[in-house]
Amino acid sequence: MSRYSFTHTVSASPEHVWGEVSDHEGMAGWTPQRLPLPKVTLEQEGTGHRNGVGAIRRITLAGPPIRERITAFEPGKLLAYEALSGVPAKSYTGEIVLEPVGSGTRFTWTIDFQPAFPGAQVVLKLAIGTLARVLARRCNR
């Protein structure tokens, strides 16, 4: 298994960061400017909240779409998900944990997975690390 964590402290409140993290369709804005914007759609709504537990988001960029199901949804604190398809890994899970820090927020995005082929861990580490940096920049605006 491979495990990577990316931690950023931002000036935005936990409520603001949660608004970014829990807006699945808004994830398209997390892509670095040099890459084409992906299309993110909600295939299935969650229970109790549209973007909550059970929601399935579909991320289309290049190649097969990535499909992820939300497994934990605690507003202002935790969003967890599992990949259903489209990632070069088996048993891929991720979680974003928010913690208030002074007048800002620290968020930690952790991914766990078994690479599907040698080198897949490099691709996933780079992709999620980049998304976490872009999310931090968005939250510092």
PDB file of C-alpha atoms in Angstrom, residues 12 15 37 41-43 48 60 67 81 90 104 114 120-121 141:
ATOM      1  CA  ALA A  12      -9.723  31.132   4.922  1.00  0.00           C
ATOM      2  CA  GLU A  15     -16.532  27.137   6.499  1.00  0.00           C
ATOM      3  CA  LEU A  37     -10.367  22.161 -17.087  1.00  0.00           C
ATOM      4  CA  THR A  41     -20.586  16.013 -12.665  1.00  0.00           C
ATOM      5  CA  LEU A  42     -22.640  14.415  -9.953  1.00  0.00           C
ATOM      6  CA  GLU A  43     -23.814  10.991 -11.143  1.00  0.00           C
ATOM      7  CA  GLY A  48     -29.017  13.699   3.593  1.00  0.00           C
ATOM      8  CA  THR A  60     -13.591  13.723 -16.934  1.00  0.00           C
ATOM      9  CA  ARG A  67     -15.610   7.910 -10.573  1.00  0.00           C
ATOM     10  CA  TYR A  81     -14.116   9.088  -0.716  1.00  0.00           C
ATOM     11  CA  LYS A  90      -6.619  -0.650  -6.422  1.00  0.00           C
ATOM     12  CA  GLY A 104      -7.553  30.172   9.253  1.00  0.00           C
ATOM     13  CA  GLN A 114      -2.237  -0.070  -4.011  1.00  0.00           C
ATOM     14  CA  ALA A 120       1.433   4.619 -10.608  1.00  0.00           C
ATOM     15  CA  GLN A 121       2.194   5.934  -7.124  1.00  0.00           C
ATOM     16  CA  ARG A 141      -7.608  34.510  -2.266  1.00  0.00           C
TER      17      ARG A 141
END
